[in-house]
JSON list of C-alpha atoms in Angstrom, two decimals:
[
{"chain": "Q", "resi": 25, "resn": "UNK", "atom": "CA", "xyz": [50.39, -84.61, -133.22]},
{"chain": "Q", "resi": 26, "resn": "UNK", "atom": "CA", "xyz": [52.53, -86.51, -130.79]},
{"chain": "Q", "resi": 27, "resn": "UNK", "atom": "CA", "xyz": [55.84, -85.45, -132.37]},
{"chain": "Q", "resi": 28, "resn": "UNK", "atom": "CA", "xyz": [55.47, -81.70, -132.17]},
{"chain": "Q", "resi": 29, "resn": "UNK", "atom": "CA", "xyz": [54.96, -78.75, -129.85]},
{"chain": "Q", "resi": 30, "resn": "UNK", "atom": "CA", "xyz": [52.05, -76.32, -129.62]},
{"chain": "Q", "resi": 31, "resn": "UNK", "atom": "CA", "xyz": [51.60, -73.05, -127.79]},
{"chain": "Q", "resi": 32, "resn": "UNK", "atom": "CA", "xyz": [48.80, -70.50, -127.66]},
{"chain": "Q", "resi": 33, "resn": "UNK", "atom": "CA", "xyz": [48.88, -66.72, -127.71]},
{"chain": "Q", "resi": 34, "resn": "UNK", "atom": "CA", "xyz": [45.95, -65.67, -125.52]},
{"chain": "Q", "resi": 35, "resn": "UNK", "atom": "CA", "xyz": [45.80, -62.09, -126.76]},
{"chain": "Q", "resi": 36, "resn": "UNK", "atom": "CA", "xyz": [46.02, -62.91, -130.47]},
{"chain": "Q", "resi": 37, "resn": "UNK", "atom": "CA", "xyz": [43.68, -65.94, -130.18]},
{"chain": "Q", "resi": 38, "resn": "UNK", "atom": "CA", "xyz": [46.02, -68.11, -132.25]},
{"chain": "Q", "resi": 39, "resn": "UNK", "atom": "CA", "xyz": [47.85, -71.37, -131.85]},
{"chain": "Q", "resi": 40, "resn": "UNK", "atom": "CA", "xyz": [51.39, -71.95, -133.10]},
{"chain": "Q", "resi": 41, "resn": "UNK", "atom": "CA", "xyz": [52.55, -75.51, -133.81]},
{"chain": "Q", "resi": 42, "resn": "UNK", "atom": "CA", "xyz": [56.05, -76.74, -134.57]},
{"chain": "Q", "resi": 43, "resn": "UNK", "atom": "CA", "xyz": [56.45, -80.25, -135.98]},
{"chain": "Q", "resi": 44, "resn": "UNK", "atom": "CA", "xyz": [59.41, -82.56, -135.39]},
{"chain": "Q", "resi": 45, "resn": "UNK", "atom": "CA", "xyz": [60.91, -81.48, -138.73]},
{"chain": "Q", "resi": 46, "resn": "UNK", "atom": "CA", "xyz": [60.85, -77.82, -137.63]},
{"chain": "Q", "resi": 47, "resn": "UNK", "atom": "CA", "xyz": [58.00, -76.56, -139.78]},
{"chain": "Q", "resi": 48, "resn": "UNK", "atom": "CA", "xyz": [55.79, -73.95, -138.11]},
{"chain": "Q", "resi": 49, "resn": "UNK", "atom": "CA", "xyz": [52.08, -73.40, -138.57]},
{"chain": "Q", "resi": 50, "resn": "UNK", "atom": "CA", "xyz": [49.57, -70.88, -137.19]},
{"chain": "Q", "resi": 51, "resn": "UNK", "atom": "CA", "xyz": [46.05, -72.16, -136.47]},
{"chain": "Q", "resi": 52, "resn": "UNK", "atom": "CA", "xyz": [43.38, -69.46, -136.50]},
{"chain": "Q", "resi": 53, "resn": "UNK", "atom": "CA", "xyz": [39.68, -69.62, -135.68]},
{"chain": "Q", "resi": 54, "resn": "UNK", "atom": "CA", "xyz": [39.06, -68.89, -132.01]},
{"chain": "Q", "resi": 55, "resn": "UNK", "atom": "CA", "xyz": [37.17, -65.66, -131.27]},
{"chain": "Q", "resi": 56, "resn": "UNK", "atom": "CA", "xyz": [38.22, -65.72, -127.61]},
{"chain": "Q", "resi": 57, "resn": "UNK", "atom": "CA", "xyz": [41.43, -66.25, -125.62]},
{"chain": "Q", "resi": 58, "resn": "UNK", "atom": "CA", "xyz": [42.93, -69.73, -126.11]},
{"chain": "Q", "resi": 59, "resn": "UNK", "atom": "CA", "xyz": [43.52, -71.10, -122.60]},
{"chain": "Q", "resi": 60, "resn": "UNK", "atom": "CA", "xyz": [44.20, -74.83, -122.97]},
{"chain": "Q", "resi": 61, "resn": "UNK", "atom": "CA", "xyz": [45.77, -77.27, -125.43]},
{"chain": "Q", "resi": 62, "resn": "UNK", "atom": "CA", "xyz": [46.00, -81.06, -125.51]},
{"chain": "Q", "resi": 63, "resn": "UNK", "atom": "CA", "xyz": [47.00, -83.72, -128.00]},
{"chain": "Q", "resi": 64, "resn": "UNK", "atom": "CA", "xyz": [44.08, -85.98, -128.89]},
{"chain": "Q", "resi": 65, "resn": "UNK", "atom": "CA", "xyz": [45.54, -88.85, -130.91]},
{"chain": "Q", "resi": 66, "resn": "UNK", "atom": "CA", "xyz": [47.11, -87.30, -134.01]},
{"chain": "Q", "resi": 67, "resn": "UNK", "atom": "CA", "xyz": [45.10, -84.09, -133.56]},
{"chain": "Q", "resi": 68, "resn": "UNK", "atom": "CA", "xyz": [45.20, -81.10, -131.22]},
{"chain": "Q", "resi": 69, "resn": "UNK", "atom": "CA", "xyz": [42.36, -79.82, -129.02]},
{"chain": "Q", "resi": 70, "resn": "UNK", "atom": "CA", "xyz": [42.12, -76.21, -127.90]},
{"chain": "Q", "resi": 71, "resn": "UNK", "atom": "CA", "xyz": [39.79, -74.61, -125.36]},
{"chain": "Q", "resi": 72, "resn": "UNK", "atom": "CA", "xyz": [38.97, -70.93, -124.99]},
{"chain": "Q", "resi": 73, "resn": "UNK", "atom": "CA", "xyz": [37.39, -68.29, -122.76]},
{"chain": "Q", "resi": 74, "resn": "UNK", "atom": "CA", "xyz": [34.13, -68.50, -124.72]},
{"chain": "Q", "resi": 75, "resn": "UNK", "atom": "CA", "xyz": [33.26, -72.10, -123.66]},
{"chain": "Q", "resi": 76, "resn": "UNK", "atom": "CA", "xyz": [34.43, -73.41, -127.04]},
{"chain": "Q", "resi": 77, "resn": "UNK", "atom": "CA", "xyz": [36.61, -76.44, -127.82]},
{"chain": "Q", "resi": 78, "resn": "UNK", "atom": "CA", "xyz": [38.11, -76.95, -131.28]},
{"chain": "Q", "resi": 79, "resn": "UNK", "atom": "CA", "xyz": [39.74, -80.09, -132.67]},
{"chain": "Q", "resi": 80, "resn": "UNK", "atom": "CA", "xyz": [42.51, -79.44, -135.20]},
{"chain": "Q", "resi": 81, "resn": "UNK", "atom": "CA", "xyz": [44.06, -81.63, -137.87]},
{"chain": "Q", "resi": 82, "resn": "UNK", "atom": "CA", "xyz": [47.55, -80.22, -137.38]},
{"chain": "Q", "resi": 83, "resn": "UNK", "atom": "CA", "xyz": [48.97, -81.86, -140.52]},
{"chain": "Q", "resi": 84, "resn": "UNK", "atom": "CA", "xyz": [46.40, -80.14, -142.75]},
{"chain": "Q", "resi": 85, "resn": "UNK", "atom": "CA", "xyz": [46.27, -77.00, -140.58]},
{"chain": "Q", "resi": 86, "resn": "UNK", "atom": "CA", "xyz": [42.47, -77.03, -140.36]},
{"chain": "Q", "resi": 87, "resn": "UNK", "atom": "CA", "xyz": [39.82, -77.19, -137.67]},
{"chain": "Q", "resi": 88, "resn": "UNK", "atom": "CA", "xyz": [37.85, -80.43, -138.03]},
{"chain": "Q", "resi": 89, "resn": "UNK", "atom": "CA", "xyz": [35.35, -79.94, -135.20]},
{"chain": "Q", "resi": 90, "resn": "UNK", "atom": "CA", "xyz": [33.92, -77.03, -133.21]},
{"chain": "Q", "resi": 91, "resn": "UNK", "atom": "CA", "xyz": [32.11, -77.62, -129.93]},
{"chain": "Q", "resi": 92, "resn": "UNK", "atom": "CA", "xyz": [30.24, -74.57, -128.58]},
{"chain": "Q", "resi": 93, "resn": "UNK", "atom": "CA", "xyz": [28.86, -74.03, -125.06]},
{"chain": "Q", "resi": 94, "resn": "UNK", "atom": "CA", "xyz": [30.90, -76.93, -123.70]},
{"chain": "Q", "resi": 95, "resn": "UNK", "atom": "CA", "xyz": [30.51, -75.87, -120.08]},
{"chain": "Q", "resi": 96, "resn": "UNK", "atom": "CA", "xyz": [27.82, -74.32, -117.93]},
{"chain": "Q", "resi": 97, "resn": "UNK", "atom": "CA", "xyz": [27.51, -70.59, -117.18]},
{"chain": "Q", "resi": 98, "resn": "UNK", "atom": "CA", "xyz": [30.27, -68.33, -118.48]},
{"chain": "Q", "resi": 99, "resn": "UNK", "atom": "CA", "xyz": [33.03, -70.86, -117.87]},
{"chain": "Q", "resi": 100, "resn": "UNK", "atom": "CA", "xyz": [36.38, -70.73, -119.55]},
{"chain": "Q", "resi": 101, "resn": "UNK", "atom": "CA", "xyz": [37.85, -74.04, -120.75]},
{"chain": "Q", "resi": 102, "resn": "UNK", "atom": "CA", "xyz": [40.93, -74.13, -118.52]},
{"chain": "Q", "resi": 103, "resn": "UNK", "atom": "CA", "xyz": [41.93, -77.77, -118.91]},
{"chain": "Q", "resi": 104, "resn": "UNK", "atom": "CA", "xyz": [41.92, -80.47, -121.60]},
{"chain": "Q", "resi": 105, "resn": "UNK", "atom": "CA", "xyz": [43.51, -83.92, -121.66]},
{"chain": "Q", "resi": 106, "resn": "UNK", "atom": "CA", "xyz": [43.25, -87.16, -123.61]},
{"chain": "Q", "resi": 107, "resn": "UNK", "atom": "CA", "xyz": [42.16, -90.07, -121.40]},
{"chain": "Q", "resi": 108, "resn": "UNK", "atom": "CA", "xyz": [42.24, -92.87, -123.96]},
{"chain": "Q", "resi": 109, "resn": "UNK", "atom": "CA", "xyz": [41.78, -93.21, -127.72]},
{"chain": "Q", "resi": 110, "resn": "UNK", "atom": "CA", "xyz": [38.99, -90.85, -128.81]},
{"chain": "Q", "resi": 111, "resn": "UNK", "atom": "CA", "xyz": [38.01, -89.93, -125.24]},
{"chain": "Q", "resi": 112, "resn": "UNK", "atom": "CA", "xyz": [39.08, -86.64, -123.68]},
{"chain": "Q", "resi": 113, "resn": "UNK", "atom": "CA", "xyz": [38.21, -84.52, -120.65]},
{"chain": "Q", "resi": 114, "resn": "UNK", "atom": "CA", "xyz": [37.65, -80.80, -120.26]},
{"chain": "Q", "resi": 115, "resn": "UNK", "atom": "CA", "xyz": [37.21, -78.60, -117.21]},
{"chain": "Q", "resi": 116, "resn": "UNK", "atom": "CA", "xyz": [36.07, -75.05, -116.59]},
{"chain": "Q", "resi": 117, "resn": "UNK", "atom": "CA", "xyz": [36.49, -72.44, -113.88]},
{"chain": "Q", "resi": 118, "resn": "UNK", "atom": "CA", "xyz": [32.75, -72.03, -113.24]},
{"chain": "Q", "resi": 119, "resn": "UNK", "atom": "CA", "xyz": [31.35, -75.46, -114.14]},
{"chain": "Q", "resi": 120, "resn": "UNK", "atom": "CA", "xyz": [31.41, -77.82, -111.17]},
{"chain": "Q", "resi": 121, "resn": "UNK", "atom": "CA", "xyz": [31.52, -80.82, -113.53]},
{"chain": "Q", "resi": 122, "resn": "UNK", "atom": "CA", "xyz": [34.39, -82.24, -115.55]},
{"chain": "Q", "resi": 123, "resn": "UNK", "atom": "CA", "xyz": [33.06, -83.24, -118.98]},
{"chain": "Q", "resi": 124, "resn": "UNK", "atom": "CA", "xyz": [34.12, -86.38, -120.84]},
{"chain": "Q", "resi": 125, "resn": "UNK", "atom": "CA", "xyz": [33.87, -86.30, -124.64]},
{"chain": "Q", "resi": 126, "resn": "UNK", "atom": "CA", "xyz": [33.81, -88.98, -127.33]},
{"chain": "Q", "resi": 127, "resn": "UNK", "atom": "CA", "xyz": [35.19, -87.88, -130.68]},
{"chain": "Q", "resi": 128, "resn": "UNK", "atom": "CA", "xyz": [34.82, -91.04, -132.75]},
{"chain": "Q", "resi": 129, "resn": "UNK", "atom": "CA", "xyz": [32.67, -89.07, -135.18]},
{"chain": "Q", "resi": 130, "resn": "UNK", "atom": "CA", "xyz": [34.74, -85.88, -135.59]},
{"chain": "Q", "resi": 131, "resn": "UNK", "atom": "CA", "xyz": [31.88, -83.76, -136.91]},
{"chain": "Q", "resi": 132, "resn": "UNK", "atom": "CA", "xyz": [29.65, -84.52, -133.92]},
{"chain": "Q", "resi": 133, "resn": "UNK", "atom": "CA", "xyz": [31.78, -84.83, -130.80]},
{"chain": "Q", "resi": 134, "resn": "UNK", "atom": "CA", "xyz": [29.46, -85.59, -127.90]},
{"chain": "Q", "resi": 135, "resn": "UNK", "atom": "CA", "xyz": [29.56, -85.31, -124.13]},
{"chain": "Q", "resi": 136, "resn": "UNK", "atom": "CA", "xyz": [29.32, -88.82, -122.69]},
{"chain": "Q", "resi": 137, "resn": "UNK", "atom": "CA", "xyz": [29.53, -87.97, -118.99]},
{"chain": "Q", "resi": 138, "resn": "UNK", "atom": "CA", "xyz": [29.64, -85.08, -116.55]},
{"chain": "Q", "resi": 139, "resn": "UNK", "atom": "CA", "xyz": [31.62, -85.94, -113.42]},
{"chain": "Q", "resi": 140, "resn": "UNK", "atom": "CA", "xyz": [30.75, -84.16, -110.17]},
{"chain": "Q", "resi": 141, "resn": "UNK", "atom": "CA", "xyz": [33.18, -81.86, -108.47]},
{"chain": "Q", "resi": 142, "resn": "UNK", "atom": "CA", "xyz": [33.06, -78.93, -106.07]},
{"chain": "Q", "resi": 143, "resn": "UNK", "atom": "CA", "xyz": [29.76, -77.97, -104.46]},
{"chain": "Q", "resi": 144, "resn": "UNK", "atom": "CA", "xyz": [28.57, -74.39, -104.54]},
{"chain": "Q", "resi": 145, "resn": "UNK", "atom": "CA", "xyz": [28.30, -71.58, -107.01]},
{"chain": "Q", "resi": 146, "resn": "UNK", "atom": "CA", "xyz": [31.17, -70.73, -109.36]},
{"chain": "Q", "resi": 147, "resn": "UNK", "atom": "CA", "xyz": [33.74, -73.11, -107.89]},
{"chain": "Q", "resi": 148, "resn": "UNK", "atom": "CA", "xyz": [34.85, -75.12, -110.89]},
{"chain": "Q", "resi": 149, "resn": "UNK", "atom": "CA", "xyz": [38.11, -76.81, -111.83]},
{"chain": "Q", "resi": 150, "resn": "UNK", "atom": "CA", "xyz": [41.49, -75.26, -112.63]},
{"chain": "Q", "resi": 151, "resn": "UNK", "atom": "CA", "xyz": [43.07, -78.18, -114.47]},
{"chain": "Q", "resi": 152, "resn": "UNK", "atom": "CA", "xyz": [42.65, -81.85, -115.43]},
{"chain": "Q", "resi": 153, "resn": "UNK", "atom": "CA", "xyz": [45.18, -84.59, -116.26]},
{"chain": "Q", "resi": 154, "resn": "UNK", "atom": "CA", "xyz": [45.08, -88.25, -117.26]},
{"chain": "Q", "resi": 155, "resn": "UNK", "atom": "CA", "xyz": [46.38, -90.88, -114.84]},
{"chain": "Q", "resi": 156, "resn": "UNK", "atom": "CA", "xyz": [47.49, -94.13, -116.51]},
{"chain": "Q", "resi": 157, "resn": "UNK", "atom": "CA", "xyz": [48.93, -97.12, -114.70]},
{"chain": "Q", "resi": 158, "resn": "UNK", "atom": "CA", "xyz": [48.74, -100.83, -115.40]},
{"chain": "Q", "resi": 159, "resn": "UNK", "atom": "CA", "xyz": [45.90, -100.57, -117.89]},
{"chain": "Q", "resi": 160, "resn": "UNK", "atom": "CA", "xyz": [43.73, -98.51, -115.55]},
{"chain": "Q", "resi": 161, "resn": "UNK", "atom": "CA", "xyz": [42.55, -95.15, -116.89]},
{"chain": "Q", "resi": 162, "resn": "UNK", "atom": "CA", "xyz": [41.71, -92.44, -114.39]},
{"chain": "Q", "resi": 163, "resn": "UNK", "atom": "CA", "xyz": [41.95, -88.69, -114.30]},
{"chain": "Q", "resi": 164, "resn": "UNK", "atom": "CA", "xyz": [42.64, -86.07, -111.66]},
{"chain": "Q", "resi": 165, "resn": "UNK", "atom": "CA", "xyz": [41.61, -82.45, -111.19]},
{"chain": "Q", "resi": 166, "resn": "UNK", "atom": "CA", "xyz": [42.43, -79.48, -109.02]},
{"chain": "Q", "resi": 167, "resn": "UNK", "atom": "CA", "xyz": [39.55, -77.17, -108.23]},
{"chain": "Q", "resi": 168, "resn": "UNK", "atom": "CA", "xyz": [38.84, -73.74, -106.80]},
{"chain": "Q", "resi": 169, "resn": "UNK", "atom": "CA", "xyz": [37.72, -75.31, -103.51]},
{"chain": "Q", "resi": 170, "resn": "UNK", "atom": "CA", "xyz": [41.41, -76.30, -102.93]},
{"chain": "Q", "resi": 171, "resn": "UNK", "atom": "CA", "xyz": [40.75, -80.01, -103.48]},
{"chain": "Q", "resi": 172, "resn": "UNK", "atom": "CA", "xyz": [42.54, -82.55, -105.65]},
{"chain": "Q", "resi": 173, "resn": "UNK", "atom": "CA", "xyz": [40.12, -85.18, -106.95]},
{"chain": "Q", "resi": 174, "resn": "UNK", "atom": "CA", "xyz": [40.76, -88.55, -108.63]},
{"chain": "Q", "resi": 175, "resn": "UNK", "atom": "CA", "xyz": [38.11, -90.14, -110.86]},
{"chain": "Q", "resi": 176, "resn": "UNK", "atom": "CA", "xyz": [37.75, -93.50, -112.54]},
{"chain": "Q", "resi": 177, "resn": "UNK", "atom": "CA", "xyz": [36.83, -93.12, -116.21]},
{"chain": "Q", "resi": 178, "resn": "UNK", "atom": "CA", "xyz": [33.62, -95.09, -115.64]},
{"chain": "Q", "resi": 179, "resn": "UNK", "atom": "CA", "xyz": [32.33, -93.15, -112.59]},
{"chain": "Q", "resi": 180, "resn": "UNK", "atom": "CA", "xyz": [30.65, -89.78, -112.15]},
{"chain": "Q", "resi": 181, "resn": "UNK", "atom": "CA", "xyz": [31.87, -89.12, -108.59]},
{"chain": "Q", "resi": 182, "resn": "UNK", "atom": "CA", "xyz": [35.47, -88.88, -107.38]},
{"chain": "Q", "resi": 183, "resn": "UNK", "atom": "CA", "xyz": [37.20, -91.95, -105.94]},
{"chain": "Q", "resi": 184, "resn": "UNK", "atom": "CA", "xyz": [39.45, -89.78, -103.76]},
{"chain": "Q", "resi": 185, "resn": "UNK", "atom": "CA", "xyz": [39.54, -86.15, -102.60]},
{"chain": "Q", "resi": 186, "resn": "UNK", "atom": "CA", "xyz": [42.63, -84.62, -101.02]},
{"chain": "Q", "resi": 187, "resn": "UNK", "atom": "CA", "xyz": [43.18, -81.03, -99.79]},
{"chain": "Q", "resi": 188, "resn": "UNK", "atom": "CA", "xyz": [45.79, -78.77, -101.39]},
{"chain": "Q", "resi": 189, "resn": "UNK", "atom": "CA", "xyz": [45.39, -75.09, -100.58]},
{"chain": "Q", "resi": 190, "resn": "UNK", "atom": "CA", "xyz": [45.73, -72.80, -103.63]},
{"chain": "Q", "resi": 191, "resn": "UNK", "atom": "CA", "xyz": [46.56, -75.63, -106.06]},
{"chain": "Q", "resi": 192, "resn": "UNK", "atom": "CA", "xyz": [46.21, -74.46, -109.64]},
{"chain": "Q", "resi": 193, "resn": "UNK", "atom": "CA", "xyz": [47.67, -77.15, -111.90]},
{"chain": "Q", "resi": 194, "resn": "UNK", "atom": "CA", "xyz": [48.04, -80.92, -111.91]},
{"chain": "Q", "resi": 195, "resn": "UNK", "atom": "CA", "xyz": [50.10, -83.61, -113.66]},
{"chain": "Q", "resi": 196, "resn": "UNK", "atom": "CA", "xyz": [50.76, -87.33, -113.28]},
{"chain": "Q", "resi": 197, "resn": "UNK", "atom": "CA", "xyz": [53.57, -89.77, -113.89]},
{"chain": "Q", "resi": 198, "resn": "UNK", "atom": "CA", "xyz": [53.57, -93.53, -113.31]},
{"chain": "Q", "resi": 199, "resn": "UNK", "atom": "CA", "xyz": [50.61, -93.47, -110.91]},
{"chain": "Q", "resi": 200, "resn": "UNK", "atom": "CA", "xyz": [51.81, -90.47, -108.94]},
{"chain": "Q", "resi": 201, "resn": "UNK", "atom": "CA", "xyz": [49.72, -87.31, -109.02]},
{"chain": "Q", "resi": 202, "resn": "UNK", "atom": "CA", "xyz": [51.55, -84.00, -108.71]},
{"chain": "Q", "resi": 203, "resn": "UNK", "atom": "CA", "xyz": [49.51, -80.97, -107.65]},
{"chain": "Q", "resi": 204, "resn": "UNK", "atom": "CA", "xyz": [51.15, -77.57, -107.81]},
{"chain": "Q", "resi": 205, "resn": "UNK", "atom": "CA", "xyz": [50.19, -74.37, -106.07]},
{"chain": "Q", "resi": 206, "resn": "UNK", "atom": "CA", "xyz": [51.79, -71.33, -104.61]},
{"chain": "Q", "resi": 207, "resn": "UNK", "atom": "CA", "xyz": [54.19, -72.03, -102.94]},
{"chain": "Q", "resi": 208, "resn": "UNK", "atom": "CA", "xyz": [53.77, -75.81, -102.55]},
{"chain": "Q", "resi": 209, "resn": "UNK", "atom": "CA", "xyz": [54.07, -78.90, -104.73]},
{"chain": "Q", "resi": 210, "resn": "UNK", "atom": "CA", "xyz": [52.49, -82.09, -103.38]},
{"chain": "Q", "resi": 211, "resn": "UNK", "atom": "CA", "xyz": [52.65, -85.67, -104.63]},
{"chain": "Q", "resi": 212, "resn": "UNK", "atom": "CA", "xyz": [49.92, -88.26, -104.12]},
{"chain": "Q", "resi": 213, "resn": "UNK", "atom": "CA", "xyz": [49.62, -92.00, -104.69]},
{"chain": "Q", "resi": 214, "resn": "UNK", "atom": "CA", "xyz": [46.47, -92.13, -106.83]},
{"chain": "Q", "resi": 215, "resn": "UNK", "atom": "CA", "xyz": [45.41, -95.45, -105.21]},
{"chain": "Q", "resi": 216, "resn": "UNK", "atom": "CA", "xyz": [45.36, -94.17, -101.63]},
{"chain": "Q", "resi": 217, "resn": "UNK", "atom": "CA", "xyz": [45.49, -90.37, -101.72]},
{"chain": "Q", "resi": 218, "resn": "UNK", "atom": "CA", "xyz": [48.54, -90.48, -99.44]}
]
């Protein structure tokens, strides 16, 4: 699904996709608010307020995998991103761990690692993004404890932690991490945290 656009309507619990040729499609199936979307290879992943992640075959317009209770406590799936082929990450507002998933067998997607994050009760992550540079695959998060964290795909603890008060979303481009909050936007070199 790398040549289209997707958006979610939280209240209606539906996903609308538009392909490169302009055809529109509505994907239905979530029973809770859809909060996050990410392309996973040729498919689309969606996360909701009921701790559920769905994988969609956008071409066929069908859900090919449902993952229930993906995060601890009552966490909403706020962030999803593809890290490399068949591996993706998810984060939740009340789960202190970022979860890494392997979807090589679509009917039985499995959690392969939980990566540590904030300490304390109900201080999970707001967002997660992939960081790719020179063949290295990492990912970054922003969390409710006002910290930006960078992880190596193979590790369970962060490589770097940097403060950003009230940060709520994160992105990356060419090895630079961009954390956004109100009212500030900060950029970080993912190698040094500077």
